[in-house]
Amino acid sequence: MAKVLVVGGGGREHAIVHAISKSPKVEKIYAAPGNAGIANLAECLNIKDTETDKIVDFAKENAIDLVVVGPEASLALGIIDKLRAAGINAFGPTKAAAQIEASKNFAKDLMAKYNVPTAEYKVFNKYDEAIAYVKETGAPTVIKYDGLAAGKGVVVAMTIEEADEALKDMLLDDKFGHGKVVIEEYLEGPEFSFMCFVNGTNVYPLEMAQDHKRAYDGDKGPNTGGMGAYSPLPFITNEDYEYAMNKIMIPVAEAMVKEGCPFTGVLYGGLMKTKRGIKVIEFNARFGDPETEVVLPRLTSDIYDAFMAIVKGEAPVLTWNKEFTIGIVLASKGYPGDYKKGYEILGADQPHIYHMGTKRENGKVYTNGGRVLFAVASGATLEEANKKANALVDTIKCDNLFHRTDIGAKAYRK
Ligand code: AMP
Ligand code: GLY
């Protein structure tokens, strides 16, 4: 019987822990640090996801059979390299491979070199040259800070003035640190998330999902970390799938091997279906959040076996149910801007509720983050799943939460 350690403490890790808990081969799950919901399924450790040396020591001392890493910050710190050096099975990419997410510049150069379809771009480190380029190419345009910026390093500028402001923040005021920016051609079309398990040149697709990034119904309001997601995607044809696999995911996995940084773990393609074909918006080196919370509940095969297969370079078995699954984020009022924490929540401990930002004190659950809970429901149609997910949300009582009601609705409301 196996012991597994999951690194991270959000909704994504709650869904990973939940999926692992279904494996008859796993006797014990630990989480570092986990959260109040994960604590119902795993033993939560007093170790932060960035305390990589402590995580390695714990895994060694407790003969952990497999470590699964959720957050990009842990990956960018080289946690997988350290675990592997200690002889521990670790699911995730090395620090070198995680660059595909951590550096926009690396990802764009890789795509250019290997002819992977993506927006046209140029890299700048001087404000004067960057603004001159924007004035020459015009708006809308997209400005991306070249580094991890907690999802805030991308500005879709509809005017030259907005672009100018972003360039000043990033190149003159060093808002995210001293660095470069990538300036990109603006693309239009529905976005979708294609996560694949990858080991070297072998690519095994998970079911696709769509995130909803805007805060309010009708895709209004500011961009967030994601307010809900659904899977599978009716607007993706077989042809789209073949294209995404054969022109994007497989060539990129092969390119990483050729570049000397083979990828192991989840390669996440943030893709857009534009009028001129499917193009890459970004890559992530990890499970998406909240996509994972709607994809993993659909997995009908053993995820522990699948993780171990990838770690050992074997082919995983991945089978899925045919149901539509929708998840709705319950966020603190004010998110993604300023918000207050510490409001009591009733109904947070239910099987289909993943915890994103909560804490437990004296048996009660309180809000403790921007995104707080994630309510998941399935149905034979998207519409049914949406109704059930909204009904589940209504069973949760808290004075300081808001949510979207229209997750997935664009796909069935004409
Ligand atoms: P990223 O962090 O690269 O995923 O960017 C965040 C969001 O900005 C994406 O989900 C898109 O909605 C938007 N975005 C990024 N790049 C582009 C682009 N080239 N054209 C239009 N929108 C973009
Ligand atoms: N849902 C977007 C992400 O995980 O980056």
Short mmCIF file of C-alpha atoms and ligand atoms in Angstrom, two decimals:
data_model
loop_
_atom_site.label_atom_id
_atom_site.label_comp_id
_atom_site.label_asym_id
_atom_site.label_seq_id
_atom_site.Cartn_x
_atom_site.Cartn_y
_atom_site.Cartn_z
CA MET A 1 0.00 0.00 0.00
CA ALA A 2 1.32 3.39 -1.03
CA LYS A 3 1.93 6.69 0.74
CA VAL A 4 1.50 9.82 -1.35
CA LEU A 5 2.41 13.45 -0.61
CA VAL A 6 0.61 16.23 -2.50
CA VAL A 7 2.31 19.64 -2.51
CA GLY A 8 0.01 22.67 -2.49
CA GLY A 9 -3.10 23.85 -0.71
CA GLY A 10 -5.74 25.10 -3.14
CA GLY A 11 -8.78 23.76 -4.97
CA ARG A 12 -6.54 22.09 -7.51
CA GLU A 13 -4.74 20.11 -4.81
CA HIS A 14 -8.07 19.26 -3.13
CA ALA A 15 -9.20 17.72 -6.45
CA ILE A 16 -5.87 15.86 -6.82
CA VAL A 17 -6.08 14.52 -3.26
CA HIS A 18 -9.72 13.53 -3.83
CA ALA A 19 -8.81 11.63 -7.02
CA ILE A 20 -5.90 9.86 -5.28
CA SER A 21 -8.13 8.97 -2.33
CA LYS A 22 -10.21 6.79 -4.68
CA SER A 23 -7.23 4.52 -5.44
CA PRO A 24 -7.37 1.21 -3.59
CA LYS A 25 -3.55 1.16 -3.76
CA VAL A 26 -3.10 4.26 -1.61
CA GLU A 27 -3.26 3.87 2.16
CA LYS A 28 -2.19 7.34 3.30
CA ILE A 29 -2.15 10.82 1.77
CA TYR A 30 -0.23 13.79 3.14
CA ALA A 31 -0.55 17.38 1.95
CA ALA A 32 1.95 20.23 2.31
CA PRO A 33 0.35 22.45 3.45
CA GLY A 34 -3.14 21.28 2.35
CA ASN A 35 -6.22 23.17 3.52
CA ALA A 36 -9.35 22.77 5.65
CA GLY A 37 -11.12 20.70 2.98
CA ILE A 38 -8.11 18.55 2.14
CA ALA A 39 -7.84 17.78 5.86
CA ASN A 40 -10.96 15.61 5.50
CA LEU A 41 -9.04 13.28 3.15
CA ALA A 42 -5.37 13.69 4.02
CA GLU A 43 -3.01 14.57 6.85
CA CYS A 44 -2.04 18.22 6.42
CA LEU A 45 1.55 19.08 7.26
CA ASN A 46 2.86 22.32 8.70
CA ILE A 47 5.14 22.76 5.67
CA LYS A 48 4.64 25.46 3.01
CA ASP A 49 4.65 24.51 -0.67
CA THR A 50 7.80 26.61 -1.16
CA GLU A 51 9.73 24.91 1.68
CA THR A 52 11.24 22.46 -0.76
CA ASP A 53 14.02 21.12 1.47
CA LYS A 54 11.55 20.35 4.26
CA ILE A 55 9.33 18.55 1.74
CA VAL A 56 12.24 16.41 0.54
CA ASP A 57 13.23 15.58 4.14
CA PHE A 58 9.66 14.62 5.01
CA ALA A 59 9.38 12.39 1.94
CA LYS A 60 12.65 10.64 2.78
CA GLU A 61 11.91 10.17 6.46
CA ASN A 62 8.42 8.84 5.81
CA ALA A 63 9.23 6.58 2.84
CA ILE A 64 6.77 8.39 0.58
CA ASP A 65 6.12 6.40 -2.62
CA LEU A 66 5.05 9.36 -4.76
CA VAL A 67 5.08 13.16 -4.51
CA VAL A 68 2.66 15.11 -6.72
CA VAL A 69 3.39 18.84 -7.05
CA GLY A 70 0.61 21.34 -7.78
CA PRO A 71 1.90 24.95 -7.64
CA GLU A 72 4.15 26.63 -10.18
CA ALA A 73 6.15 28.34 -7.43
CA SER A 74 7.34 24.99 -6.04
CA LEU A 75 8.26 23.80 -9.56
CA ALA A 76 10.15 26.99 -10.37
CA LEU A 77 12.18 26.43 -7.17
CA GLY A 78 13.35 23.07 -8.53
CA ILE A 79 11.44 20.85 -6.11
CA ILE A 80 11.28 18.00 -8.65
CA ASP A 81 15.05 18.07 -9.22
CA LYS A 82 15.60 17.86 -5.46
CA LEU A 83 13.12 15.01 -4.97
CA ARG A 84 14.58 13.02 -7.86
CA ALA A 85 18.12 13.57 -6.58
CA ALA A 86 16.94 12.05 -3.29
CA GLY A 87 15.58 9.02 -5.18
CA ILE A 88 11.91 9.88 -4.62
CA ASN A 89 9.23 9.38 -7.30
CA ALA A 90 8.03 12.87 -8.17
CA PHE A 91 5.31 13.89 -10.61
CA GLY A 92 6.10 17.24 -12.21
CA PRO A 93 8.69 18.95 -14.42
CA THR A 94 12.26 19.86 -13.49
CA LYS A 95 13.16 23.52 -12.97
CA ALA A 96 14.57 23.62 -16.51
CA ALA A 97 11.39 22.18 -18.03
CA ALA A 98 9.13 24.41 -15.88
CA GLN A 99 10.62 27.40 -17.72
CA ILE A 100 7.95 26.82 -20.34
CA GLU A 101 5.64 28.49 -17.82
CA ALA A 102 8.04 30.57 -15.74
CA SER A 103 9.52 32.41 -18.75
CA LYS A 104 7.20 33.74 -21.46
CA ASN A 105 10.34 34.53 -23.50
CA PHE A 106 11.52 30.89 -23.34
CA ALA A 107 8.07 29.62 -24.37
CA LYS A 108 7.73 32.07 -27.26
CA ASP A 109 11.24 31.36 -28.60
CA LEU A 110 10.61 27.61 -28.38
CA MET A 111 7.35 27.97 -30.34
CA ALA A 112 9.02 30.16 -32.97
CA LYS A 113 11.92 27.72 -33.40
CA TYR A 114 9.64 24.68 -33.78
CA ASN A 115 6.85 26.34 -35.78
CA VAL A 116 4.17 25.97 -33.13
CA PRO A 117 1.24 28.30 -33.94
CA THR A 118 1.10 31.28 -31.58
CA ALA A 119 0.69 35.07 -31.66
CA GLU A 120 3.46 37.11 -33.34
CA TYR A 121 5.71 38.68 -30.73
CA LYS A 122 8.82 40.66 -29.87
CA VAL A 123 10.82 40.85 -26.65
CA PHE A 124 11.95 44.14 -25.06
CA ASN A 125 13.87 45.24 -21.99
CA LYS A 126 13.95 48.98 -22.75
CA TYR A 127 10.86 51.11 -22.33
CA ASP A 128 11.70 53.49 -25.24
CA GLU A 129 12.01 50.66 -27.74
CA ALA A 130 8.92 48.88 -26.43
CA ILE A 131 6.66 51.92 -26.68
CA ALA A 132 8.00 52.75 -30.15
CA TYR A 133 7.09 49.21 -31.27
CA VAL A 134 3.58 49.52 -29.79
CA LYS A 135 3.07 52.86 -31.58
CA GLU A 136 4.19 51.27 -34.83
CA THR A 137 2.05 48.11 -34.55
CA GLY A 138 -1.00 49.72 -32.88
CA ALA A 139 -3.71 48.55 -30.44
CA PRO A 140 -5.22 46.25 -29.32
CA THR A 141 -2.01 44.61 -28.21
CA VAL A 142 -0.89 42.31 -25.42
CA ILE A 143 1.91 43.03 -22.94
CA LYS A 144 3.33 40.16 -20.89
CA TYR A 145 5.89 40.38 -18.12
CA ASP A 146 8.57 37.72 -18.62
CA GLY A 147 8.32 35.88 -15.31
CA LEU A 148 5.92 34.57 -12.71
CA ALA A 149 3.65 37.45 -11.69
CA ALA A 150 0.80 35.57 -9.95
CA GLY A 151 -1.41 35.85 -13.02
CA LYS A 152 -1.15 39.65 -13.05
CA GLY A 153 1.67 40.00 -15.53
CA VAL A 154 -0.54 40.03 -18.65
CA VAL A 155 -2.24 43.19 -19.88
CA VAL A 156 -4.57 43.02 -22.87
CA ALA A 157 -4.38 46.69 -23.90
CA MET A 158 -7.24 47.94 -26.04
CA THR A 159 -5.54 51.34 -26.50
CA ILE A 160 -1.98 52.65 -26.88
CA GLU A 161 -2.43 54.51 -23.57
CA GLU A 162 -3.22 51.28 -21.69
CA ALA A 163 -0.21 49.61 -23.31
CA ASP A 164 1.96 52.57 -22.32
CA GLU A 165 0.84 52.33 -18.71
CA ALA A 166 1.63 48.60 -18.60
CA LEU A 167 5.08 49.15 -20.15
CA LYS A 168 5.86 51.88 -17.63
CA ASP A 169 4.80 49.60 -14.75
CA MET A 170 6.88 46.69 -16.00
CA LEU A 171 9.97 48.34 -17.51
CA LEU A 172 10.35 51.68 -15.69
CA ASP A 173 8.83 50.98 -12.26
CA ASP A 174 9.81 47.27 -12.11
CA LYS A 175 6.40 46.42 -10.62
CA PHE A 176 7.07 42.66 -10.78
CA GLY A 177 10.85 42.96 -10.52
CA HIS A 178 13.49 44.00 -13.04
CA GLY A 179 12.88 42.14 -16.26
CA LYS A 180 11.77 41.87 -19.87
CA VAL A 181 8.39 42.04 -21.57
CA VAL A 182 6.94 40.14 -24.48
CA ILE A 183 4.68 42.22 -26.73
CA GLU A 184 2.20 40.09 -28.63
CA GLU A 185 -0.26 40.26 -31.47
CA TYR A 186 -3.85 40.39 -30.12
CA LEU A 187 -5.84 37.23 -30.93
CA GLU A 188 -9.59 36.60 -30.70
CA GLY A 189 -11.69 33.47 -30.19
CA PRO A 190 -12.81 31.06 -27.48
CA GLU A 191 -10.03 29.91 -25.17
CA PHE A 192 -9.64 26.38 -23.87
CA SER A 193 -7.31 24.41 -21.67
CA PHE A 194 -5.69 21.25 -22.96
CA MET A 195 -3.79 19.42 -20.25
CA CYS A 196 -1.67 16.41 -21.21
CA PHE A 197 0.37 13.98 -19.15
CA VAL A 198 3.83 14.06 -20.69
CA ASN A 199 6.95 12.00 -20.29
CA GLY A 200 9.64 12.99 -22.76
CA THR A 201 8.17 12.62 -26.24
CA ASN A 202 5.12 10.66 -25.02
CA VAL A 203 1.96 12.74 -24.71
CA TYR A 204 -1.28 11.45 -23.15
CA PRO A 205 -4.24 13.83 -23.35
CA LEU A 206 -6.60 14.57 -20.48
CA GLU A 207 -10.11 15.73 -21.30
CA MET A 208 -10.32 19.40 -22.24
CA ALA A 209 -11.84 22.13 -20.09
CA GLN A 210 -12.67 25.81 -20.29
CA ASP A 211 -11.95 28.34 -17.57
CA HIS A 212 -14.02 31.51 -17.11
CA LYS A 213 -11.60 34.29 -16.23
CA ARG A 214 -13.85 37.33 -15.85
CA ALA A 215 -15.34 38.05 -12.45
CA TYR A 216 -19.02 38.48 -13.36
CA ASP A 217 -21.75 36.89 -15.50
CA GLY A 218 -21.63 37.58 -19.22
CA ASP A 219 -17.80 37.68 -19.09
CA LYS A 220 -17.95 41.14 -17.51
CA GLY A 221 -15.65 42.61 -14.90
CA PRO A 222 -11.95 42.24 -14.24
CA ASN A 223 -9.78 39.20 -15.02
CA THR A 224 -9.40 36.77 -12.13
CA GLY A 225 -7.58 33.51 -11.46
CA GLY A 226 -10.72 31.78 -12.83
CA MET A 227 -14.36 31.89 -11.64
CA GLY A 228 -15.52 28.52 -12.90
CA ALA A 229 -14.87 25.82 -15.48
CA TYR A 230 -16.50 23.01 -17.39
CA SER A 231 -15.57 19.84 -19.28
CA PRO A 232 -15.88 18.41 -21.96
CA LEU A 233 -16.08 21.12 -24.63
CA PRO A 234 -18.81 20.88 -27.29
CA PHE A 235 -17.16 23.55 -29.48
CA ILE A 236 -14.01 21.47 -29.98
CA THR A 237 -14.28 19.13 -32.98
CA ASN A 238 -12.24 15.98 -33.56
CA GLU A 239 -10.29 17.95 -36.12
CA ASP A 240 -9.48 20.61 -33.52
CA TYR A 241 -8.33 17.91 -31.12
CA GLU A 242 -6.09 16.27 -33.74
CA TYR A 243 -4.60 19.64 -34.63
CA ALA A 244 -3.95 20.55 -30.99
CA MET A 245 -2.24 17.19 -30.38
CA ASN A 246 -0.24 16.93 -33.61
CA LYS A 247 0.70 20.55 -34.24
CA ILE A 248 1.04 21.78 -30.66
CA MET A 249 1.31 19.36 -27.74
CA ILE A 250 3.41 16.58 -29.34
CA PRO A 251 5.80 18.96 -31.18
CA VAL A 252 6.33 20.93 -27.96
CA ALA A 253 7.08 17.78 -25.94
CA GLU A 254 9.55 16.75 -28.66
CA ALA A 255 11.06 20.23 -28.72
CA MET A 256 11.66 20.13 -24.96
CA VAL A 257 13.60 16.87 -25.39
CA LYS A 258 15.65 18.38 -28.24
CA GLU A 259 16.39 21.45 -26.14
CA GLY A 260 17.78 19.27 -23.37
CA CYS A 261 14.97 19.84 -20.89
CA PRO A 262 12.57 16.91 -21.32
CA PHE A 263 9.19 17.49 -19.73
CA THR A 264 7.57 15.18 -17.18
CA GLY A 265 4.22 15.95 -15.58
CA VAL A 266 1.25 17.98 -16.80
CA LEU A 267 1.86 20.16 -19.82
CA TYR A 268 -1.02 22.64 -19.96
CA GLY A 269 -1.75 24.28 -23.28
CA GLY A 270 -3.75 27.48 -22.92
CA LEU A 271 -5.12 27.51 -26.47
CA MET A 272 -7.39 29.78 -28.49
CA LYS A 273 -9.62 28.75 -31.39
CA THR A 274 -9.16 31.75 -33.69
CA LYS A 275 -10.59 32.25 -37.17
CA ARG A 276 -7.12 31.47 -38.48
CA GLY A 277 -6.74 28.22 -36.57
CA ILE A 278 -5.86 27.10 -33.05
CA LYS A 279 -3.03 29.07 -31.46
CA VAL A 280 -1.13 28.92 -28.20
CA ILE A 281 -1.79 31.69 -25.70
CA GLU A 282 0.46 30.22 -23.01
CA PHE A 283 1.85 27.04 -21.57
CA ASN A 284 1.73 26.06 -17.94
CA ALA A 285 3.91 23.38 -16.43
CA ARG A 286 1.24 22.06 -14.05
CA PHE A 287 -2.42 21.26 -13.53
CA GLY A 288 -4.72 24.25 -14.19
CA ASP A 289 -6.79 25.75 -11.41
CA PRO A 290 -9.85 25.50 -11.59
CA GLU A 291 -9.75 23.21 -14.69
CA THR A 292 -8.39 20.30 -12.63
CA GLU A 293 -11.43 20.45 -10.35
CA VAL A 294 -13.76 19.64 -13.28
CA VAL A 295 -11.47 17.29 -15.23
CA LEU A 296 -10.28 14.89 -12.50
CA PRO A 297 -13.81 14.08 -11.23
CA ARG A 298 -14.46 12.66 -14.74
CA LEU A 299 -11.50 10.25 -14.57
CA THR A 300 -12.69 6.66 -14.19
CA SER A 301 -9.24 5.01 -14.10
CA ASP A 302 -6.81 4.95 -11.16
CA ILE A 303 -4.89 8.22 -10.94
CA TYR A 304 -2.20 6.83 -8.66
CA ASP A 305 -1.38 4.23 -11.32
CA ALA A 306 -1.38 6.95 -13.99
CA PHE A 307 0.99 9.20 -12.01
CA MET A 308 3.34 6.27 -11.34
CA ALA A 309 3.27 5.25 -15.02
CA ILE A 310 4.31 8.76 -16.08
CA VAL A 311 7.07 8.92 -13.47
CA LYS A 312 8.41 5.56 -14.64
CA GLY A 313 8.15 6.34 -18.36
CA GLU A 314 5.30 3.90 -19.01
CA ALA A 315 1.94 4.52 -20.73
CA PRO A 316 -0.82 5.49 -18.26
CA VAL A 317 -4.40 4.24 -18.56
CA LEU A 318 -6.74 7.25 -18.69
CA THR A 319 -10.49 6.67 -19.09
CA TRP A 320 -13.27 9.21 -18.62
CA ASN A 321 -16.98 9.35 -17.99
CA LYS A 322 -19.13 11.07 -20.63
CA GLU A 323 -20.85 13.46 -18.25
CA PHE A 324 -20.67 17.22 -18.45
CA THR A 325 -19.05 18.58 -15.31
CA ILE A 326 -19.32 22.19 -14.20
CA GLY A 327 -17.68 23.91 -11.28
CA ILE A 328 -18.46 27.32 -9.82
CA VAL A 329 -16.06 29.39 -7.73
CA LEU A 330 -17.41 31.10 -4.62
CA ALA A 331 -15.18 34.13 -4.15
CA SER A 332 -14.88 36.79 -1.45
CA LYS A 333 -16.78 39.99 -2.28
CA GLY A 334 -14.25 42.42 -3.74
CA TYR A 335 -12.06 39.74 -5.36
CA PRO A 336 -9.90 40.09 -7.50
CA GLY A 337 -9.36 43.43 -5.74
CA ASP A 338 -9.26 43.92 -1.96
CA TYR A 339 -11.45 41.67 0.15
CA LYS A 340 -11.93 40.75 3.81
CA LYS A 341 -11.36 37.31 5.31
CA GLY A 342 -12.72 35.46 8.31
CA TYR A 343 -16.45 35.09 7.51
CA GLU A 344 -18.05 31.88 8.77
CA ILE A 345 -19.25 29.45 6.08
CA LEU A 346 -22.00 26.86 6.57
CA GLY A 347 -22.09 23.90 4.19
CA ALA A 348 -18.41 23.87 3.19
CA ASP A 349 -17.89 20.22 4.17
CA GLN A 350 -19.76 18.44 1.38
CA PRO A 351 -18.36 15.82 -0.99
CA HIS A 352 -18.58 17.94 -4.14
CA ILE A 353 -17.14 21.10 -2.64
CA TYR A 354 -13.43 21.72 -3.08
CA HIS A 355 -11.75 24.21 -0.76
CA MET A 356 -9.66 26.95 -2.38
CA GLY A 357 -9.13 29.43 0.45
CA THR A 358 -10.63 28.45 3.81
CA LYS A 359 -9.50 27.86 7.36
CA ARG A 360 -10.96 25.82 10.17
CA GLU A 361 -11.08 27.01 13.76
CA ASN A 362 -12.84 25.14 16.57
CA GLY A 363 -14.63 23.01 14.01
CA LYS A 364 -16.01 25.97 12.04
CA VAL A 365 -14.96 26.91 8.51
CA TYR A 366 -14.10 30.54 7.63
CA THR A 367 -13.22 32.37 4.42
CA ASN A 368 -9.46 32.79 4.09
CA GLY A 369 -8.69 33.91 0.54
CA GLY A 370 -9.96 35.51 -2.66
CA ARG A 371 -11.29 32.33 -4.18
CA VAL A 372 -12.83 30.38 -1.31
CA LEU A 373 -14.79 27.31 -2.47
CA PHE A 374 -15.50 25.43 -5.69
CA ALA A 375 -18.84 23.65 -6.18
CA VAL A 376 -18.87 20.80 -8.74
CA ALA A 377 -21.83 19.04 -10.35
CA SER A 378 -22.35 16.73 -13.33
CA GLY A 379 -25.19 16.05 -15.72
CA ALA A 380 -26.09 14.49 -19.06
CA THR A 381 -26.12 17.99 -20.58
CA LEU A 382 -24.25 21.19 -19.77
CA GLU A 383 -27.51 22.88 -18.90
CA GLU A 384 -28.39 20.21 -16.36
CA ALA A 385 -24.88 20.36 -14.87
CA ASN A 386 -25.13 24.14 -14.62
CA LYS A 387 -28.48 23.93 -12.79
CA LYS A 388 -27.14 21.33 -10.37
CA ALA A 389 -23.94 23.29 -9.71
CA ASN A 390 -25.96 26.44 -8.98
CA ALA A 391 -28.26 24.46 -6.68
CA LEU A 392 -25.19 23.16 -4.83
CA VAL A 393 -23.86 26.72 -4.48
CA ASP A 394 -27.20 27.71 -2.93
CA THR A 395 -26.68 25.20 -0.12
CA ILE A 396 -23.65 27.18 1.04
CA LYS A 397 -24.34 29.98 3.47
CA CYS A 398 -21.90 32.83 3.97
CA ASP A 399 -22.30 36.63 4.15
CA ASN A 400 -19.30 37.58 2.07
CA LEU A 401 -19.24 35.38 -1.05
CA PHE A 402 -20.27 35.94 -4.67
CA HIS A 403 -20.26 33.67 -7.73
CA ARG A 404 -21.10 33.48 -11.42
CA THR A 405 -24.30 31.67 -12.44
CA ASP A 406 -23.50 31.28 -16.15
CA ILE A 407 -20.56 28.86 -16.19
CA GLY A 408 -20.76 26.80 -19.40
CA ALA A 409 -23.85 28.68 -20.54
CA LYS A 410 -22.29 30.12 -23.70
CA ALA A 411 -22.10 26.57 -25.05
CA TYR A 412 -25.86 25.94 -24.77
CA ARG A 413 -27.53 29.40 -24.75
CA LYS A 414 -27.89 30.51 -28.33
P1 AMP B 1 -1.84 34.32 -20.02
O1 AMP B 1 -1.40 34.56 -18.61
O2 AMP B 1 -0.74 34.32 -21.01
O3 AMP B 1 -2.76 33.13 -20.10
O4 AMP B 1 -2.81 35.52 -20.39
C1 AMP B 1 -3.96 35.81 -19.61
C2 AMP B 1 -5.12 36.07 -20.49
O5 AMP B 1 -4.84 37.19 -21.36
C3 AMP B 1 -5.43 34.92 -21.43
O6 AMP B 1 -6.22 33.95 -20.84
C4 AMP B 1 -6.16 35.65 -22.55
O7 AMP B 1 -7.51 35.86 -22.23
C5 AMP B 1 -5.45 36.97 -22.62
N1 AMP B 1 -4.43 36.94 -23.66
C6 AMP B 1 -3.16 36.52 -23.54
N2 AMP B 1 -2.51 36.60 -24.72
C7 AMP B 1 -3.38 37.07 -25.62
C8 AMP B 1 -3.32 37.39 -27.03
N3 AMP B 1 -2.19 37.25 -27.72
N4 AMP B 1 -4.44 37.87 -27.61
C9 AMP B 1 -5.58 38.06 -26.91
N5 AMP B 1 -5.70 37.79 -25.59
C10 AMP B 1 -4.63 37.30 -24.95
N1 GLY B 2 -6.86 28.38 -14.98
C1 GLY B 2 -5.65 28.97 -15.44
C2 GLY B 2 -4.45 28.48 -14.79
O1 GLY B 2 -4.43 27.53 -14.04
O2 GLY B 2 -3.40 29.06 -15.03
#
